[in-house]
Amino acid sequence: MASKILIIGACGQIGTELTMALREKQGNGNVVASDIREGAEQLMQSGPFEIIDATDYKAIEDVVLHYEIDEVYLMAAMLSATAEKFPMRGWNLNMDSLFNVLNLAKEKKISKIFWPSSIAVFGPTTPKQNTPQLTVMEPTTVYGISKQTGERWCEYYFNKYGVDVRSIRYPGLISYKTLPGGGTTDYAVEIYHEALKNKSYTSFLSKNTALPMMFMDDAIRATISLMEADAKDVKIRSSYNLGGISFTPAEIAESIQKEIPDFTIDYAPDFRQAIADSWPSSIDDSKAYEDWNWKHEYDLEKMTTAMLEGLKAQN
Ligand code: VAH
């Protein structure tokens, strides 16, 4: 019997693709999309949609009861760059929304939760290369602090109340189907759009800023794999490292130049450089491999081909 799923923040960068993937898998009618405002036409036309403010407990509870929801994917959040401009709005959105769904599960109104964390939980004192699952975490951004705190609460609700909440520390995610929403890794999406439109791009991160990244197809597959894993195999109830690939703006530009030889890049680092400098360059996701057999499929070259082909097909 297919689970009844509610996706909160369904119109965002991850939420949009996650909604379409889950509707394909579970049946359109079994996946209720929700967000603070309507989203892409394909999402709106393919299944049920509700307007929900993720900080409004009653609004979520009403939809959960009305549709007899089993599982909630909470994808609404304020990302790193935007949260630095609006710290308290970012903190309140990221934390109030999490407590809303954790408490619904504690009261047995839903049975399973997915909640996205981020490699932003790591900070400048964290080992930068191949960052371990368990290590020093002193995040210096509002977003990273909210995700680190959220991980602690997820583990608390699992240990104290038996809430089946599962989480992934996403790296920067790259997709041609949806635009990013105010993150520090957004350059790695913008660059493809600009390469096709103008054959040039000005990067807001410096040339050699290596960050952990992942093609969206891999991230969606990882999310569904974790949610489908047997509960006994989900041994980490804070959040799983997820690594994927690691590259710099110069390296992604080189991969684009293999397909668009006259593409050029220049660099004008802005306030997001300090955020990126506080994050790891690459991630050790061996625990995800050990516990639920995770393995990414897209390397940089394969992702660049998919991105350019996907964007060209849209125009
Ligand atoms: C951000 N895209 O840039 C998000 C992500 C690891 C980065 O969490 O804020």
Short mmCIF file of C-alpha atoms and ligand atoms in Angstrom, two decimals:
data_model
loop_
_atom_site.label_atom_id
_atom_site.label_comp_id
_atom_site.label_asym_id
_atom_site.label_seq_id
_atom_site.Cartn_x
_atom_site.Cartn_y
_atom_site.Cartn_z
CA MET A 1 0.00 0.00 0.00
CA ALA A 2 1.55 3.31 -1.06
CA SER A 3 2.36 5.75 1.72
CA LYS A 4 0.52 9.06 1.81
CA ILE A 5 3.22 11.72 1.62
CA LEU A 6 3.22 15.46 2.36
CA ILE A 7 6.09 17.56 1.01
CA ILE A 8 6.46 20.92 2.77
CA GLY A 9 8.49 23.36 0.67
CA ALA A 10 7.61 21.40 -2.47
CA CYS A 11 8.22 24.37 -4.79
CA GLY A 12 11.87 24.87 -3.90
CA GLN A 13 15.01 23.63 -5.67
CA ILE A 14 14.97 20.15 -4.10
CA GLY A 15 11.25 20.01 -3.30
CA THR A 16 10.15 20.38 -6.91
CA GLU A 17 12.19 17.44 -8.18
CA LEU A 18 11.51 15.37 -5.08
CA THR A 19 7.76 15.85 -5.54
CA MET A 20 7.87 14.71 -9.17
CA ALA A 21 10.06 11.69 -8.32
CA LEU A 22 7.81 10.60 -5.42
CA ARG A 23 4.63 11.09 -7.49
CA GLU A 24 6.10 8.84 -10.18
CA LYS A 25 6.99 6.23 -7.57
CA GLN A 26 3.96 6.41 -5.24
CA GLY A 27 1.22 7.65 -7.55
CA ASN A 28 0.32 11.31 -8.06
CA GLY A 29 -2.66 11.25 -5.70
CA ASN A 30 -0.54 9.91 -2.83
CA VAL A 31 1.89 12.83 -2.78
CA VAL A 32 0.52 16.14 -1.50
CA ALA A 33 2.74 19.09 -2.43
CA SER A 34 2.66 22.22 -0.30
CA ASP A 35 4.44 25.54 -0.09
CA ILE A 36 3.94 29.16 0.94
CA ARG A 37 2.97 29.92 -2.68
CA GLU A 38 2.17 27.96 -5.84
CA GLY A 39 4.98 26.47 -7.90
CA ALA A 40 5.89 25.17 -11.35
CA GLU A 41 3.01 24.24 -13.65
CA GLN A 42 4.10 20.59 -13.96
CA LEU A 43 4.04 20.26 -10.17
CA MET A 44 0.72 22.04 -9.79
CA GLN A 45 -0.94 20.00 -12.55
CA SER A 46 0.31 16.55 -11.49
CA GLY A 47 -1.24 16.10 -8.06
CA PRO A 48 -2.78 17.66 -4.92
CA PHE A 49 -1.39 20.99 -3.68
CA GLU A 50 -1.99 22.98 -0.48
CA ILE A 51 -0.71 26.37 0.63
CA ILE A 52 1.11 25.83 3.95
CA ASP A 53 3.29 28.17 5.99
CA ALA A 54 5.85 25.71 7.43
CA THR A 55 5.95 27.66 10.70
CA ASP A 56 2.18 27.18 11.22
CA TYR A 57 1.64 23.96 13.20
CA LYS A 58 -2.16 24.00 12.82
CA ALA A 59 -1.93 24.43 9.03
CA ILE A 60 0.31 21.38 8.75
CA GLU A 61 -1.81 19.33 11.16
CA ASP A 62 -5.01 20.16 9.21
CA VAL A 63 -3.48 18.88 5.94
CA VAL A 64 -1.98 15.81 7.64
CA LEU A 65 -5.38 14.85 9.09
CA HIS A 66 -7.36 15.73 5.96
CA TYR A 67 -5.22 13.59 3.62
CA GLU A 68 -4.31 10.94 6.25
CA ILE A 69 -0.61 11.59 5.70
CA ASP A 70 1.94 8.96 6.85
CA GLU A 71 5.23 10.63 5.89
CA VAL A 72 6.39 14.25 5.80
CA TYR A 73 9.38 15.57 3.84
CA LEU A 74 10.20 18.99 5.29
CA MET A 75 12.08 20.77 2.49
CA ALA A 76 11.28 24.37 3.47
CA ALA A 77 14.30 26.34 4.76
CA MET A 78 16.12 29.63 4.43
CA LEU A 79 19.55 28.86 2.90
CA SER A 80 22.98 30.14 3.83
CA ALA A 81 23.33 33.40 1.92
CA THR A 82 19.79 34.65 2.56
CA ALA A 83 19.87 33.68 6.24
CA GLU A 84 22.94 35.88 6.73
CA LYS A 85 20.80 38.83 5.57
CA PHE A 86 17.82 37.88 7.79
CA PRO A 87 19.28 35.88 10.75
CA MET A 88 16.22 35.68 12.99
CA ARG A 89 13.81 34.98 10.10
CA GLY A 90 16.14 32.21 8.97
CA TRP A 91 16.48 30.76 12.48
CA ASN A 92 12.71 30.88 13.12
CA LEU A 93 11.74 29.32 9.80
CA ASN A 94 14.34 26.54 9.98
CA MET A 95 13.65 25.66 13.63
CA ASP A 96 9.89 26.26 14.02
CA SER A 97 9.15 24.17 10.93
CA LEU A 98 11.26 21.29 12.25
CA PHE A 99 9.61 21.31 15.69
CA ASN A 100 6.19 21.32 13.99
CA VAL A 101 6.83 18.04 12.17
CA LEU A 102 8.80 16.43 15.01
CA ASN A 103 5.89 17.09 17.38
CA LEU A 104 3.35 15.74 14.89
CA ALA A 105 5.37 12.51 14.86
CA LYS A 106 5.75 12.52 18.64
CA GLU A 107 1.94 12.68 18.83
CA LYS A 108 1.78 9.74 16.37
CA LYS A 109 -0.07 11.81 13.76
CA ILE A 110 2.62 10.93 11.20
CA SER A 111 4.98 7.93 11.15
CA LYS A 112 8.13 9.06 9.33
CA ILE A 113 9.99 12.31 8.59
CA PHE A 114 12.69 13.35 6.15
CA TRP A 115 14.55 16.51 7.13
CA PRO A 116 17.47 17.95 5.10
CA SER A 117 20.62 19.00 6.87
CA SER A 118 23.66 20.37 5.04
CA ILE A 119 27.43 20.30 4.91
CA ALA A 120 26.95 23.82 6.27
CA VAL A 121 26.91 22.22 9.76
CA PHE A 122 30.70 22.11 9.47
CA GLY A 123 32.83 25.18 10.17
CA PRO A 124 36.37 26.56 9.77
CA THR A 125 37.73 24.25 12.53
CA THR A 126 36.40 21.11 10.80
CA PRO A 127 38.95 18.98 8.83
CA LYS A 128 38.44 20.30 5.27
CA GLN A 129 39.35 17.29 3.17
CA ASN A 130 37.19 14.14 3.21
CA THR A 131 35.32 15.48 6.25
CA PRO A 132 34.33 12.58 8.54
CA GLN A 133 30.78 11.77 9.67
CA LEU A 134 31.78 12.47 13.28
CA THR A 135 34.06 15.48 13.76
CA VAL A 136 34.40 19.02 15.07
CA MET A 137 31.38 21.11 14.06
CA GLU A 138 31.57 24.86 14.76
CA PRO A 139 29.41 26.40 12.01
CA THR A 140 29.75 30.16 11.57
CA THR A 141 26.54 30.80 9.60
CA VAL A 142 22.93 31.13 10.81
CA TYR A 143 21.97 28.40 8.36
CA GLY A 144 24.73 26.06 9.58
CA ILE A 145 23.88 26.71 13.24
CA SER A 146 20.19 25.99 12.55
CA LYS A 147 21.06 22.75 10.74
CA GLN A 148 23.46 21.63 13.48
CA THR A 149 20.82 22.36 16.14
CA GLY A 150 18.19 20.62 14.06
CA GLU A 151 20.35 17.49 13.86
CA ARG A 152 20.62 17.43 17.67
CA TRP A 153 16.82 17.69 18.01
CA CYS A 154 16.23 14.96 15.40
CA GLU A 155 18.46 12.57 17.34
CA TYR A 156 16.80 13.63 20.64
CA TYR A 157 13.28 12.96 19.31
CA PHE A 158 14.43 9.57 17.96
CA ASN A 159 16.04 8.52 21.25
CA LYS A 160 13.43 10.02 23.59
CA TYR A 161 10.16 9.51 21.68
CA GLY A 162 11.02 6.92 19.01
CA VAL A 163 10.33 9.39 16.19
CA ASP A 164 11.52 7.88 12.88
CA VAL A 165 13.19 11.01 11.49
CA ARG A 166 15.89 10.57 8.84
CA SER A 167 18.28 13.18 7.50
CA ILE A 168 21.02 13.86 4.95
CA ARG A 169 23.71 16.55 5.03
CA TYR A 170 23.28 17.66 1.41
CA PRO A 171 26.26 19.18 -0.40
CA GLY A 172 25.64 21.90 -2.98
CA LEU A 173 22.95 20.58 -5.34
CA ILE A 174 22.91 21.19 -9.05
CA SER A 175 19.89 20.85 -11.34
CA TYR A 176 18.67 22.15 -14.67
CA LYS A 177 15.00 21.64 -13.77
CA THR A 178 14.86 24.07 -10.86
CA LEU A 179 16.69 27.23 -9.88
CA PRO A 180 18.59 27.38 -6.57
CA GLY A 181 17.20 29.49 -3.75
CA GLY A 182 19.70 31.79 -2.07
CA GLY A 183 22.61 29.49 -1.33
CA THR A 184 26.36 29.88 -1.51
CA THR A 185 26.65 27.04 -4.03
CA ASP A 186 24.21 28.68 -6.46
CA TYR A 187 27.13 29.70 -8.72
CA ALA A 188 27.42 26.08 -9.86
CA VAL A 189 23.91 26.29 -11.36
CA GLU A 190 24.11 29.87 -12.67
CA ILE A 191 27.32 29.09 -14.58
CA TYR A 192 25.56 26.63 -16.90
CA HIS A 193 22.72 29.05 -17.67
CA GLU A 194 25.23 31.84 -18.40
CA ALA A 195 27.48 29.54 -20.45
CA LEU A 196 24.61 28.86 -22.85
CA LYS A 197 23.21 32.40 -22.81
CA ASN A 198 26.38 34.53 -22.86
CA LYS A 199 29.32 32.09 -23.12
CA SER A 200 30.77 33.80 -20.08
CA TYR A 201 30.23 33.90 -16.32
CA THR A 202 31.46 35.98 -13.41
CA SER A 203 31.83 33.71 -10.39
CA PHE A 204 31.05 35.09 -6.93
CA LEU A 205 33.46 32.52 -5.48
CA SER A 206 37.19 32.61 -6.16
CA LYS A 207 38.93 30.34 -8.68
CA ASN A 208 40.16 27.64 -6.32
CA THR A 209 37.19 27.40 -3.89
CA ALA A 210 36.56 23.65 -3.75
CA LEU A 211 33.15 22.64 -2.33
CA PRO A 212 31.25 19.34 -2.02
CA MET A 213 28.62 19.17 -4.75
CA MET A 214 26.12 16.70 -6.22
CA PHE A 215 23.89 16.43 -9.27
CA MET A 216 20.22 16.60 -8.22
CA ASP A 217 19.36 13.17 -9.64
CA ASP A 218 21.84 11.62 -7.20
CA ALA A 219 20.46 13.67 -4.28
CA ILE A 220 16.86 12.64 -5.00
CA ARG A 221 17.90 8.98 -5.30
CA ALA A 222 19.80 9.20 -2.00
CA THR A 223 16.79 10.78 -0.25
CA ILE A 224 14.41 8.06 -1.41
CA SER A 225 16.96 5.30 -0.66
CA LEU A 226 17.35 6.54 2.92
CA MET A 227 13.57 6.77 3.43
CA GLU A 228 13.09 3.25 2.03
CA ALA A 229 15.87 1.73 4.14
CA ASP A 230 14.90 -0.63 6.93
CA ALA A 231 14.74 1.39 10.17
CA LYS A 232 17.29 -0.94 11.80
CA ASP A 233 19.83 0.02 9.09
CA VAL A 234 19.47 3.77 9.76
CA LYS A 235 22.12 3.89 12.46
CA ILE A 236 22.73 7.65 12.31
CA ARG A 237 19.79 9.70 13.56
CA SER A 238 21.46 13.11 13.47
CA SER A 239 22.20 13.33 9.74
CA TYR A 240 24.22 11.38 7.16
CA ASN A 241 27.18 12.91 5.36
CA LEU A 242 26.61 12.85 1.60
CA GLY A 243 29.62 13.62 -0.53
CA GLY A 244 29.19 13.23 -4.26
CA ILE A 245 31.82 15.24 -6.07
CA SER A 246 34.08 18.15 -5.18
CA PHE A 247 35.20 20.84 -7.58
CA THR A 248 36.27 24.48 -7.88
CA PRO A 249 34.82 27.20 -10.12
CA ALA A 250 37.89 26.79 -12.34
CA GLU A 251 37.30 23.05 -12.67
CA ILE A 252 33.60 23.37 -13.54
CA ALA A 253 34.55 26.02 -16.11
CA GLU A 254 37.06 23.60 -17.67
CA SER A 255 34.39 20.90 -17.90
CA ILE A 256 32.07 23.39 -19.67
CA GLN A 257 34.86 24.46 -22.06
CA LYS A 258 35.12 20.85 -23.27
CA GLU A 259 31.60 21.34 -24.72
CA ILE A 260 31.66 25.15 -25.26
CA PRO A 261 35.31 25.89 -26.16
CA ASP A 262 34.94 29.66 -26.21
CA PHE A 263 33.28 29.86 -22.76
CA THR A 264 35.13 32.26 -20.44
CA ILE A 265 34.99 32.79 -16.66
CA ASP A 266 36.18 35.58 -14.42
CA TYR A 267 36.00 36.00 -10.63
CA ALA A 268 34.46 38.66 -8.37
CA PRO A 269 34.17 37.10 -4.89
CA ASP A 270 31.43 38.61 -2.73
CA PHE A 271 30.15 38.02 0.87
CA ARG A 272 29.51 34.40 0.01
CA GLN A 273 33.25 33.72 -0.25
CA ALA A 274 33.58 33.86 3.56
CA ILE A 275 30.72 31.34 3.89
CA ALA A 276 32.32 28.99 1.37
CA ASP A 277 35.73 29.33 3.08
CA SER A 278 34.14 28.07 6.31
CA TRP A 279 32.90 24.84 4.70
CA PRO A 280 34.69 21.58 3.84
CA SER A 281 36.13 20.97 0.39
CA SER A 282 35.12 17.30 0.25
CA ILE A 283 33.05 14.87 2.34
CA ASP A 284 33.49 11.26 3.51
CA ASP A 285 30.09 9.59 3.00
CA SER A 286 31.26 6.04 3.76
CA LYS A 287 28.69 5.67 6.57
CA ALA A 288 25.85 6.14 4.04
CA TYR A 289 27.50 3.47 1.89
CA GLU A 290 27.86 1.09 4.86
CA ASP A 291 24.35 1.60 6.28
CA TRP A 292 22.15 1.90 3.18
CA ASN A 293 24.47 1.11 0.28
CA TRP A 294 24.75 4.67 -1.04
CA LYS A 295 26.89 5.43 -4.12
CA HIS A 296 26.71 8.53 -6.30
CA GLU A 297 26.59 8.10 -10.10
CA TYR A 298 27.37 11.58 -11.53
CA ASP A 299 30.93 12.84 -11.75
CA LEU A 300 31.69 16.38 -12.95
CA GLU A 301 31.91 15.50 -16.65
CA LYS A 302 28.69 13.48 -16.64
CA MET A 303 26.91 16.25 -14.71
CA THR A 304 28.09 18.97 -17.12
CA THR A 305 26.82 17.00 -20.09
CA ALA A 306 23.47 16.40 -18.37
CA MET A 307 23.15 20.07 -17.35
CA LEU A 308 23.93 21.49 -20.81
CA GLU A 309 21.69 18.97 -22.57
CA GLY A 310 18.87 19.54 -20.08
CA LEU A 311 19.03 23.32 -20.39
CA LYS A 312 19.22 23.22 -24.18
CA ALA A 313 16.14 20.96 -24.28
CA GLN A 314 14.21 23.58 -22.25
CA ASN A 315 14.77 26.35 -24.79
C1 VAH B 1 23.51 26.64 0.41
N1 VAH B 1 22.75 25.12 -1.34
O1 VAH B 1 24.36 27.04 -0.39
C2 VAH B 1 22.84 25.29 0.12
C3 VAH B 1 23.64 24.13 0.67
C4 VAH B 1 25.89 23.12 1.08
C5 VAH B 1 25.14 24.28 0.55
O2 VAH B 1 23.26 23.84 1.96
O3 VAH B 1 23.18 27.26 1.40
#
